[in-house]
Each structure stands twice: as C-alpha cells, then as structure tokens.
C-alpha cells in the first residue's frame, strides 16, 4: 500500500510493521483525526491475522504530539480483552509490555511492530483462557491432547443468530516449504492449516458428531499446491484431533513433495515446446505455470499463452490465442512486421481458453508438444478468421 500522506515517523513505523510482521497484515480506513492539523494522516485500522481470520484494531496516533504512543481500540466482540490487566501479578511479560509503552520512541521504526506483536500474544492468551473456561467435556479433552503442539490458535465465537462454537487453527507439517522451491519469491513462510470448529455443548455425548474440518493455506502457496484438491481423511466415531492429525500430515507431506517435484516436469514440458515454437517470449521461471510463445499461420502471427495447472500432466494445459500490435524483426531477415488485429479501443483479440484437444499424461513431453502444435495449426485458422471478421472496415 502507499504510505503517502502519513507523517514521516508514522510512515516509517507502518512500513517496518508491514515488511517484518510474520504474516501478511493489512491496513484499512486511513484517516486524519485533527480538524486544524494539516500534517497528514494519523489513524488507521489494522487487520491482523489470527486463527485463520482477521482481528480489526483501530490505531490512533496524535500527529501533533508524536512523543505519545498510539491509542488502540479493539473490536466490539472483544470488550473483555484488557491486555494491561491480564494477570494478577507483575511478571516478565508485563514488564516488557510496560517498557514498550513507557519508553516509547517515535523515531524508532520498530516500535509499532513490537507493540502489535506483544498485544497479539496477549490476545492469543486471552482467547485460550476463554476457551479453557468453556463448560464442555469434549473440548476440555481435546485441548488436553493437543496442548503440546506449537502454533495452535483458538477462538471462541458466538452471535445472536448462531450457537456458540470454538475454532482451532492447527498448523500442519514441520517443513519449510519456502526452502523447497528454488528461487522462491515468497516473503512470508508458506503454511497449511487445519481449521477445526466444535459446537459448544454441555454434556459429553456418547458418540459426538465430527467437528467441521477445512484445510486452509497461505494465499501464495496456490502457485505450487492447491489444497482444494486434497481429500481429507474421514473422521471416525470417537476420534480426537491427536489421533486425526498424524494421518493427515503424513498424506499432506507426500502431496507437497510431489507438488515440488512437478515443477521440473512442467519446466521440461515448456522446454519441449521450444523446438516447435521457438524460445518463449515470457515464462514463469519459478513455478513454470505460464509461458507465452509467438506463433504463425502463414503470414498471420499471433501469441499463444500456455496456462499450466499444478495438476499437470494429469490435467492438460489451457491455451489462449491473442492478437497484438507491436513491431518485431524476423530472425536473419531485415523485415519489421506490425501486428494490427486489435479492437478500436486498442484491446487485443483473444480466444476462449482451449482445453479440449488430444492429450495423455503418459506421453513424453516431446509428444505432448507435437500434439499441441498440430492442434494449433488447425485451430489458428479459426482464430485468424475471427480476427479478420471482427476487424473494422475502412
């Protein structure tokens, strides 16, 4: 996001927070609070990742008095969250929190990050305490079996029109996916979570129903691995999370390793296209999910975009033709060509995605490339006709 309009000290603290917070944090509702002060923006809402959702906290600086730390307003659903009074005695964590506030140095760009991280840790302890106080034997048992796992977050929620329920966010697999991808562009660690939601009940039923389960992941991971394609193991009667998680993690680990190995399979396929289409104009060098080639049918020259799924080669690439308008030089010939099949608004013509053509995942990459080349030779005639018919007459 743009930090234009903030006073320099707020801009520096926000920039550091956004770039160093462990997860992706969002900034919304940026405002200026002073009626007479014209020094810039000084309040905003932070969307802080927690339990596979976001908690919203309003951060209110006073740009006219920068020596003071910002005020923070928590959400209406957390009116009982009082981070300054979390314990009855002063401990090491309390002293650390008080030091952040009492020694506030507005020139230090790291201060807002330290404050938000400390508050989030206290919020996590607050939610864990609330869940632990729920009068539900099953939840009490579940917590006792998974309390040793690191990184679990939990939250209790209720509303006027929905029953009280407890949500767990369980990080899965102790593996660094970022390091497994050569040239990884991800700034934040990529993770997979199991969301587990239990309705709150007063009695421990003899055969309690299975909780609601959903796999979730960080957004960027979809370039490598799509969790929507994962089939969750069945939750058997009487099962608890401590029994369920090892089987799920074992299956997921195998699938992630396979997804990493498929990067090279896609790269080999793109390389196999080059002898027929020439070098790609563009190609995804990390995940090998996209490639664009220049193709021709007689004097008709166009672009071919390859969209390659994470399920390749089981799922064939989707193809799209595109006209364009640019100058290019034919190799070994002193000829410049101008491609002009565009709309009056300057928009290139595009075909629908094409994914119905002869294909077998058992073919060698060279045979896949040859079959696609033969298919494009025929289909390009239809695209040429489409471009010519939709070209405005002069």
Tab-separated table of C-alpha atoms in Angstrom:
chain	number	residue	atom	x	y	z
A	1	UNK	CA	0.000	0.000	0.000
A	2	UNK	CA	1.045	3.616	-0.459
A	3	UNK	CA	2.158	5.378	2.700
A	4	UNK	CA	1.892	8.832	1.150
A	5	UNK	CA	0.136	11.305	3.394
A	6	UNK	CA	1.447	9.949	6.711
A	7	UNK	CA	3.905	11.975	8.791
A	8	UNK	CA	7.411	10.507	8.334
A	9	UNK	CA	7.544	8.844	11.767
A	10	UNK	CA	4.206	7.038	11.282
A	11	UNK	CA	5.139	6.081	7.726
A	12	UNK	CA	8.428	4.579	8.929
A	13	UNK	CA	6.713	2.553	11.677
A	14	UNK	CA	3.978	1.288	9.322
A	15	UNK	CA	6.482	0.369	6.629
A	16	UNK	CA	8.530	-1.625	9.133
A	17	UNK	CA	5.419	-3.346	10.509
A	18	UNK	CA	4.135	-4.380	7.069
A	19	UNK	CA	7.522	-5.705	5.962
A	20	UNK	CA	8.544	-7.505	9.150
A	21	UNK	CA	5.318	-8.873	10.632
A	22	UNK	CA	5.435	-12.698	10.407
A	23	UNK	CA	2.159	-12.860	8.465
A	24	UNK	CA	0.517	-10.620	5.908
A	25	UNK	CA	-1.016	-7.658	7.701
A	26	UNK	CA	-3.471	-5.224	6.085
A	27	UNK	CA	-4.133	-1.519	6.570
A	28	UNK	CA	-7.575	-0.003	6.012
A	29	UNK	CA	-9.653	3.096	6.796
A	30	UNK	CA	-6.805	5.577	6.797
A	31	UNK	CA	-7.889	8.937	8.242
A	32	UNK	CA	-6.727	12.218	9.653
A	33	UNK	CA	-8.092	12.998	13.096
A	34	UNK	CA	-7.202	16.618	13.559
A	35	UNK	CA	-9.617	19.325	12.454
A	36	UNK	CA	-6.985	22.045	12.379
A	37	UNK	CA	-3.819	19.967	11.977
A	38	UNK	CA	-2.711	19.614	8.362
A	39	UNK	CA	0.382	17.479	8.914
A	40	UNK	CA	-1.095	14.318	7.441
A	41	UNK	CA	-2.863	11.052	8.237
A	42	UNK	CA	-2.543	9.689	11.759
A	43	UNK	CA	-5.085	6.887	12.284
A	44	UNK	CA	-5.974	3.649	10.549
A	45	UNK	CA	-7.358	0.142	11.053
A	46	UNK	CA	-5.040	-2.864	11.163
A	47	UNK	CA	-6.310	-6.258	10.004
A	48	UNK	CA	-4.153	-8.678	11.949
A	49	UNK	CA	-4.136	-12.393	11.040
A	50	UNK	CA	-5.439	-14.572	13.845
A	51	UNK	CA	-6.933	-18.060	13.843
A	52	UNK	CA	-7.280	-18.096	10.010
A	53	UNK	CA	-9.226	-14.853	10.066
A	54	UNK	CA	-8.504	-11.216	10.877
A	55	UNK	CA	-8.991	-9.198	14.026
A	56	UNK	CA	-9.502	-5.471	13.489
A	57	UNK	CA	-7.793	-2.947	15.735
A	58	UNK	CA	-8.008	0.823	15.295
A	59	UNK	CA	-4.624	2.516	15.710
A	60	UNK	CA	-4.891	6.180	16.668
A	61	UNK	CA	-1.790	8.351	16.729
A	62	UNK	CA	-1.805	12.025	17.558
A	63	UNK	CA	0.405	13.528	14.883
A	64	UNK	CA	0.531	16.822	16.809
A	65	UNK	CA	2.040	15.023	19.826
A	66	UNK	CA	4.330	12.318	18.379
A	67	UNK	CA	6.057	11.567	21.705
A	68	UNK	CA	2.988	9.631	22.895
A	69	UNK	CA	2.364	6.007	21.829
A	70	UNK	CA	-0.786	5.388	19.777
A	71	UNK	CA	-4.120	4.526	21.334
A	72	UNK	CA	-5.551	1.173	20.276
A	73	UNK	CA	-9.263	0.349	20.125
A	74	UNK	CA	-10.133	-3.353	19.994
A	75	UNK	CA	-13.178	-4.818	18.282
A	76	UNK	CA	-16.620	-4.729	19.935
A	77	UNK	CA	-16.606	-8.534	20.257
A	78	UNK	CA	-13.510	-8.276	22.497
A	79	UNK	CA	-14.788	-5.796	25.075
A	80	UNK	CA	-13.450	-8.062	27.840
A	81	UNK	CA	-9.897	-8.038	26.441
A	82	UNK	CA	-7.829	-5.879	28.798
A	83	UNK	CA	-4.164	-6.512	27.972
A	84	UNK	CA	-2.874	-4.276	30.764
A	85	UNK	CA	-4.665	-6.408	33.363
A	86	UNK	CA	-4.126	-9.929	32.073
A	87	UNK	CA	-2.632	-11.292	35.303
A	88	UNK	CA	-2.965	-10.550	38.960
A	89	UNK	CA	0.777	-10.118	39.437
A	90	UNK	CA	3.521	-8.391	37.520
A	91	UNK	CA	5.601	-10.827	35.509
A	92	UNK	CA	8.333	-10.615	32.909
A	93	UNK	CA	5.774	-10.218	30.090
A	94	UNK	CA	4.042	-7.378	31.926
A	95	UNK	CA	7.323	-5.516	32.404
A	96	UNK	CA	8.136	-5.957	28.719
A	97	UNK	CA	4.732	-4.540	27.759
A	98	UNK	CA	5.060	-1.585	30.133
A	99	UNK	CA	8.559	-0.880	28.808
A	100	UNK	CA	7.269	-0.734	25.229
A	101	UNK	CA	4.757	1.932	26.266
A	102	UNK	CA	6.772	3.895	28.833
A	103	UNK	CA	9.940	4.045	26.711
A	104	UNK	CA	8.090	4.872	23.516
A	105	UNK	CA	10.466	6.396	20.988
A	106	UNK	CA	8.600	7.688	17.972
A	107	UNK	CA	11.861	7.897	15.990
A	108	UNK	CA	12.367	4.122	16.317
A	109	UNK	CA	10.591	2.456	13.331
A	110	UNK	CA	10.414	-0.909	15.134
A	111	UNK	CA	8.187	0.261	17.996
A	112	UNK	CA	4.789	-0.279	16.381
A	113	UNK	CA	5.756	-3.827	15.376
A	114	UNK	CA	6.886	-4.639	18.919
A	115	UNK	CA	3.643	-3.247	20.339
A	116	UNK	CA	1.373	-5.151	17.929
A	117	UNK	CA	3.251	-8.429	18.403
A	118	UNK	CA	3.045	-8.136	22.187
A	119	UNK	CA	-0.681	-7.313	22.033
A	120	UNK	CA	-1.347	-10.199	19.671
A	121	UNK	CA	0.461	-12.601	22.042
A	122	UNK	CA	-1.738	-11.349	24.872
A	123	UNK	CA	-4.838	-11.675	22.719
A	124	UNK	CA	-3.904	-15.285	21.989
A	125	UNK	CA	-3.548	-15.958	25.743
A	126	UNK	CA	-6.889	-14.229	26.337
A	127	UNK	CA	-8.682	-16.445	23.801
A	128	UNK	CA	-7.009	-19.590	25.144
A	129	UNK	CA	-8.190	-18.695	28.640
A	130	UNK	CA	-11.751	-18.123	27.393
A	131	UNK	CA	-11.812	-21.469	25.585
A	132	UNK	CA	-10.430	-23.217	28.661
A	133	UNK	CA	-13.315	-21.876	30.728
A	134	UNK	CA	-15.997	-23.340	28.435
A	135	UNK	CA	-18.134	-25.955	30.199
A	136	UNK	CA	-17.722	-28.702	27.624
A	137	UNK	CA	-16.070	-32.036	28.476
A	138	UNK	CA	-15.205	-32.818	24.886
A	139	UNK	CA	-13.415	-29.502	24.341
A	140	UNK	CA	-11.556	-29.893	27.616
A	141	UNK	CA	-10.333	-33.316	26.481
A	142	UNK	CA	-9.346	-32.064	23.011
A	143	UNK	CA	-7.302	-29.213	24.456
A	144	UNK	CA	-5.504	-31.559	26.837
A	145	UNK	CA	-4.413	-33.824	23.949
A	146	UNK	CA	-3.022	-31.105	21.665
A	147	UNK	CA	-1.701	-28.510	24.108
A	148	UNK	CA	1.886	-29.628	23.409
A	149	UNK	CA	1.669	-28.763	19.697
A	150	UNK	CA	3.263	-25.432	18.830
A	151	UNK	CA	1.472	-22.679	16.980
A	152	UNK	CA	-2.132	-23.688	17.646
A	153	UNK	CA	-4.514	-20.763	17.863
A	154	UNK	CA	-8.041	-20.940	19.231
A	155	UNK	CA	-11.009	-18.630	19.429
A	156	UNK	CA	-14.496	-18.742	20.881
A	157	UNK	CA	-17.252	-17.058	18.925
A	158	UNK	CA	-20.957	-16.599	19.289
A	159	UNK	CA	-23.678	-14.378	17.950
A	160	UNK	CA	-27.331	-13.554	18.298
A	161	UNK	CA	-28.275	-15.889	15.450
A	162	UNK	CA	-25.677	-18.649	15.765
A	163	UNK	CA	-24.705	-21.046	18.556
A	164	UNK	CA	-21.507	-20.721	20.499
A	165	UNK	CA	-18.573	-22.549	18.922
A	166	UNK	CA	-14.825	-22.901	19.333
A	167	UNK	CA	-12.485	-22.623	16.384
A	168	UNK	CA	-8.966	-24.059	16.246
A	169	UNK	CA	-6.276	-23.190	13.701
A	170	UNK	CA	-3.767	-26.056	13.641
A	171	UNK	CA	-0.541	-25.573	11.650
A	172	UNK	CA	0.383	-28.765	9.834
A	173	UNK	CA	3.726	-30.310	8.909
A	174	UNK	CA	7.025	-29.177	10.349
A	175	UNK	CA	8.612	-28.445	6.972
A	176	UNK	CA	9.971	-25.279	5.372
A	177	UNK	CA	8.132	-25.164	2.047
A	178	UNK	CA	9.850	-21.904	1.046
A	179	UNK	CA	13.282	-23.577	1.032
A	180	UNK	CA	11.985	-26.429	-1.112
A	181	UNK	CA	11.253	-24.100	-4.054
A	182	UNK	CA	14.337	-22.910	-5.958
A	183	UNK	CA	14.242	-19.142	-6.467
A	184	UNK	CA	11.277	-18.848	-4.090
A	185	UNK	CA	9.682	-15.370	-4.362
A	186	UNK	CA	7.611	-15.658	-1.170
A	187	UNK	CA	8.308	-13.076	1.507
A	188	UNK	CA	6.270	-14.844	4.211
A	189	UNK	CA	6.544	-18.512	5.242
A	190	UNK	CA	4.008	-20.650	3.414
A	191	UNK	CA	1.879	-22.808	5.686
A	192	UNK	CA	-1.030	-25.212	5.607
A	193	UNK	CA	-3.566	-25.265	8.427
A	194	UNK	CA	-6.466	-27.411	9.501
A	195	UNK	CA	-9.424	-25.401	10.714
A	196	UNK	CA	-11.410	-27.370	13.297
A	197	UNK	CA	-14.729	-25.997	14.562
A	198	UNK	CA	-16.566	-27.553	17.514
A	199	UNK	CA	-20.063	-26.572	18.617
A	200	UNK	CA	-20.171	-25.935	22.340
A	201	UNK	CA	-22.262	-28.425	24.292
A	202	UNK	CA	-22.921	-29.003	27.980
A	203	UNK	CA	-22.619	-32.766	28.052
A	204	UNK	CA	-20.147	-35.247	26.614
A	205	UNK	CA	-22.240	-37.248	24.176
A	206	UNK	CA	-21.624	-40.991	23.856
A	207	UNK	CA	-20.981	-40.571	20.120
A	208	UNK	CA	-20.242	-36.888	19.498
A	209	UNK	CA	-20.525	-35.704	15.930
A	210	UNK	CA	-17.440	-34.937	13.902
A	211	UNK	CA	-16.236	-31.321	14.025
A	212	UNK	CA	-16.301	-29.189	10.890
A	213	UNK	CA	-12.960	-29.545	9.137
A	214	UNK	CA	-11.406	-27.393	6.436
A	215	UNK	CA	-7.903	-27.196	5.005
A	216	UNK	CA	-6.596	-23.673	4.550
A	217	UNK	CA	-3.301	-22.238	3.383
A	218	UNK	CA	-1.487	-19.005	2.793
A	219	UNK	CA	-2.578	-17.454	-0.495
A	220	UNK	CA	0.748	-17.596	-2.340
A	221	UNK	CA	1.035	-21.357	-1.853
A	222	UNK	CA	-1.566	-21.884	-4.585
A	223	UNK	CA	1.139	-21.278	-7.192
A	224	UNK	CA	2.652	-24.588	-6.063
A	225	UNK	CA	-0.080	-26.604	-4.403
A	226	UNK	CA	-3.873	-26.321	-4.365
A	227	UNK	CA	-5.368	-27.512	-1.096
A	228	UNK	CA	-8.849	-27.585	-2.652
A	229	UNK	CA	-7.695	-30.731	-4.473
A	230	UNK	CA	-6.857	-32.511	-1.193
A	231	UNK	CA	-9.360	-35.026	0.115
A	232	UNK	CA	-9.460	-35.008	3.906
A	233	UNK	CA	-9.336	-38.375	5.709
A	234	UNK	CA	-12.570	-39.486	7.340
A	235	UNK	CA	-13.157	-38.556	10.961
A	236	UNK	CA	-14.083	-41.811	12.695
A	237	UNK	CA	-16.504	-42.086	15.599
A	238	UNK	CA	-14.845	-41.295	18.907
A	239	UNK	CA	-11.769	-39.833	17.247
A	240	UNK	CA	-9.907	-36.830	18.642
A	241	UNK	CA	-7.543	-34.374	16.968
A	242	UNK	CA	-4.458	-36.044	18.416
A	243	UNK	CA	-5.428	-39.216	16.517
A	244	UNK	CA	-6.553	-37.476	13.348
A	245	UNK	CA	-3.643	-35.127	12.700
A	246	UNK	CA	-0.747	-37.609	12.153
A	247	UNK	CA	-2.538	-39.388	9.277
A	248	UNK	CA	-3.446	-36.069	7.663
A	249	UNK	CA	0.100	-34.702	7.979
A	250	UNK	CA	1.635	-37.852	6.519
A	251	UNK	CA	-0.648	-37.643	3.475
A	252	UNK	CA	-0.098	-33.897	3.033
A	253	UNK	CA	3.665	-34.192	3.241
A	254	UNK	CA	3.706	-36.690	0.386
A	255	UNK	CA	1.487	-34.445	-1.730
A	256	UNK	CA	3.603	-31.339	-1.100
A	257	UNK	CA	6.793	-33.220	-2.032
A	258	UNK	CA	5.087	-34.402	-5.211
A	259	UNK	CA	3.974	-30.840	-5.998
A	260	UNK	CA	7.570	-29.637	-5.698
A	261	UNK	CA	8.791	-32.421	-7.999
A	262	UNK	CA	6.173	-31.429	-10.607
A	263	UNK	CA	7.888	-28.060	-11.095
A	264	UNK	CA	10.647	-29.809	-13.044
A	265	UNK	CA	8.064	-31.784	-15.034
A	266	UNK	CA	6.400	-28.521	-16.118
A	267	UNK	CA	9.784	-26.955	-16.889
A	268	UNK	CA	10.691	-29.900	-19.098
A	269	UNK	CA	7.388	-29.525	-20.939
A	270	UNK	CA	7.994	-25.815	-21.630
A	271	UNK	CA	11.479	-26.667	-22.895
A	272	UNK	CA	9.953	-29.298	-25.198
A	273	UNK	CA	7.795	-26.596	-26.809
A	274	UNK	CA	10.821	-24.523	-27.867
A	275	UNK	CA	11.932	-26.662	-30.863
A	276	UNK	CA	8.469	-26.181	-32.403
A	277	UNK	CA	7.521	-22.661	-31.292
A	278	UNK	CA	10.902	-21.054	-30.692
A	279	UNK	CA	12.049	-19.518	-27.435
A	280	UNK	CA	9.191	-18.303	-25.237
A	281	UNK	CA	8.582	-14.568	-25.077
A	282	UNK	CA	7.707	-14.965	-21.406
A	283	UNK	CA	7.804	-17.871	-18.998
A	284	UNK	CA	7.323	-18.358	-15.272
A	285	UNK	CA	10.870	-19.293	-14.160
A	286	UNK	CA	9.980	-20.452	-10.626
A	287	UNK	CA	6.779	-22.500	-10.756
A	288	UNK	CA	6.610	-22.961	-14.555
A	289	UNK	CA	2.873	-22.326	-14.584
A	290	UNK	CA	2.771	-19.937	-17.563
A	291	UNK	CA	4.542	-19.471	-20.891
A	292	UNK	CA	3.888	-17.319	-23.956
A	293	UNK	CA	5.121	-18.108	-27.460
A	294	UNK	CA	4.976	-16.303	-30.779
A	295	UNK	CA	3.264	-18.470	-33.399
A	296	UNK	CA	2.268	-18.059	-37.020
A	297	UNK	CA	-0.063	-19.485	-39.629
A	298	UNK	CA	1.232	-18.322	-42.989
A	299	UNK	CA	1.517	-14.538	-42.671
A	300	UNK	CA	-0.813	-14.444	-39.674
A	301	UNK	CA	1.228	-14.001	-36.490
A	302	UNK	CA	-0.236	-14.273	-33.003
A	303	UNK	CA	0.593	-15.132	-29.411
A	304	UNK	CA	-0.130	-18.432	-27.658
A	305	UNK	CA	-0.444	-18.368	-23.866
A	306	UNK	CA	0.013	-21.652	-22.005
A	307	UNK	CA	-1.669	-21.893	-18.576
A	308	UNK	CA	-0.299	-24.956	-16.819
A	309	UNK	CA	-2.114	-26.378	-13.807
A	310	UNK	CA	-0.474	-27.673	-10.636
A	311	UNK	CA	-2.124	-30.983	-11.626
A	312	UNK	CA	-0.071	-31.207	-14.839
A	313	UNK	CA	0.399	-33.661	-16.520
A	314	UNK	CA	-2.837	-35.242	-15.283
A	315	UNK	CA	-4.582	-32.057	-16.379
A	316	UNK	CA	-3.625	-30.675	-19.766
A	317	UNK	CA	-2.588	-27.031	-20.225
A	318	UNK	CA	-5.233	-24.487	-21.163
A	319	UNK	CA	-4.322	-22.471	-24.262
A	320	UNK	CA	-5.302	-18.967	-25.300
A	321	UNK	CA	-4.621	-17.192	-28.592
A	322	UNK	CA	-4.041	-13.451	-28.591
A	323	UNK	CA	-3.520	-10.924	-31.311
A	324	UNK	CA	-1.322	-7.983	-30.603
A	325	UNK	CA	0.139	-4.805	-32.051
A	326	UNK	CA	3.866	-4.499	-31.860
A	327	UNK	CA	6.908	-4.382	-34.082
A	328	UNK	CA	9.216	-7.365	-34.235
A	329	UNK	CA	12.095	-8.375	-36.502
A	330	UNK	CA	12.149	-11.718	-38.248
A	331	UNK	CA	15.339	-13.626	-37.492
A	332	UNK	CA	18.036	-13.461	-40.177
A	333	UNK	CA	15.805	-11.120	-42.227
A	334	UNK	CA	15.769	-7.362	-42.268
A	335	UNK	CA	11.972	-7.213	-42.034
A	336	UNK	CA	9.857	-5.459	-39.411
A	337	UNK	CA	6.276	-6.662	-39.051
A	338	UNK	CA	3.354	-4.808	-37.472
A	339	UNK	CA	0.580	-6.875	-35.946
A	340	UNK	CA	-2.660	-4.949	-36.131
A	341	UNK	CA	-5.530	-7.254	-35.124
A	342	UNK	CA	-6.821	-5.152	-32.256
A	343	UNK	CA	-10.128	-3.566	-31.361
A	344	UNK	CA	-10.827	0.139	-31.990
A	345	UNK	CA	-10.118	0.670	-28.280
A	346	UNK	CA	-6.642	-0.807	-28.703
A	347	UNK	CA	-7.508	-4.093	-26.965
A	348	UNK	CA	-6.011	-7.263	-28.473
A	349	UNK	CA	-8.352	-10.038	-29.648
A	350	UNK	CA	-8.334	-13.181	-27.525
A	351	UNK	CA	-9.720	-16.651	-27.959
A	352	UNK	CA	-11.557	-18.513	-25.196
A	353	UNK	CA	-9.429	-20.883	-23.118
A	354	UNK	CA	-8.898	-24.064	-25.115
A	355	UNK	CA	-8.544	-27.267	-23.121
A	356	UNK	CA	-10.249	-29.850	-25.325
A	357	UNK	CA	-7.646	-31.432	-27.555
A	358	UNK	CA	-5.872	-34.798	-27.802
A	359	UNK	CA	-3.927	-35.456	-24.617
A	360	UNK	CA	-2.468	-38.218	-22.495
A	361	UNK	CA	-0.475	-37.690	-19.293
A	362	UNK	CA	1.539	-40.783	-20.234
A	363	UNK	CA	3.052	-39.174	-23.342
A	364	UNK	CA	6.619	-37.945	-23.358
A	365	UNK	CA	6.971	-34.156	-23.208
A	366	UNK	CA	8.092	-34.046	-26.846
A	367	UNK	CA	4.939	-35.887	-27.957
A	368	UNK	CA	2.747	-33.552	-25.886
A	369	UNK	CA	4.378	-30.589	-27.635
A	370	UNK	CA	3.903	-32.134	-31.088
A	371	UNK	CA	0.222	-32.876	-30.482
A	372	UNK	CA	-0.394	-29.320	-29.283
A	373	UNK	CA	1.484	-27.930	-32.273
A	374	UNK	CA	-0.703	-29.966	-34.651
A	375	UNK	CA	-3.848	-28.834	-32.820
A	376	UNK	CA	-2.801	-25.179	-33.017
A	377	UNK	CA	-2.094	-25.448	-36.722
A	378	UNK	CA	-5.788	-26.209	-37.304
A	379	UNK	CA	-7.245	-24.011	-34.560
A	380	UNK	CA	-5.210	-20.969	-35.648
A	381	UNK	CA	-7.243	-20.831	-38.871
A	382	UNK	CA	-10.403	-20.308	-36.824
A	383	UNK	CA	-8.709	-17.609	-34.758
A	384	UNK	CA	-7.416	-15.868	-37.907
A	385	UNK	CA	-10.949	-15.884	-39.338
A	386	UNK	CA	-12.297	-14.459	-36.091
A	387	UNK	CA	-9.729	-11.644	-36.097
A	388	UNK	CA	-10.360	-10.767	-39.744
A	389	UNK	CA	-14.162	-10.805	-39.411
A	390	UNK	CA	-14.140	-8.601	-36.317
A	391	UNK	CA	-11.673	-6.112	-37.820
A	392	UNK	CA	-13.406	-2.763	-38.548
A	393	UNK	CA	-13.711	-1.935	-42.236
A	394	UNK	CA	-12.131	1.260	-43.551
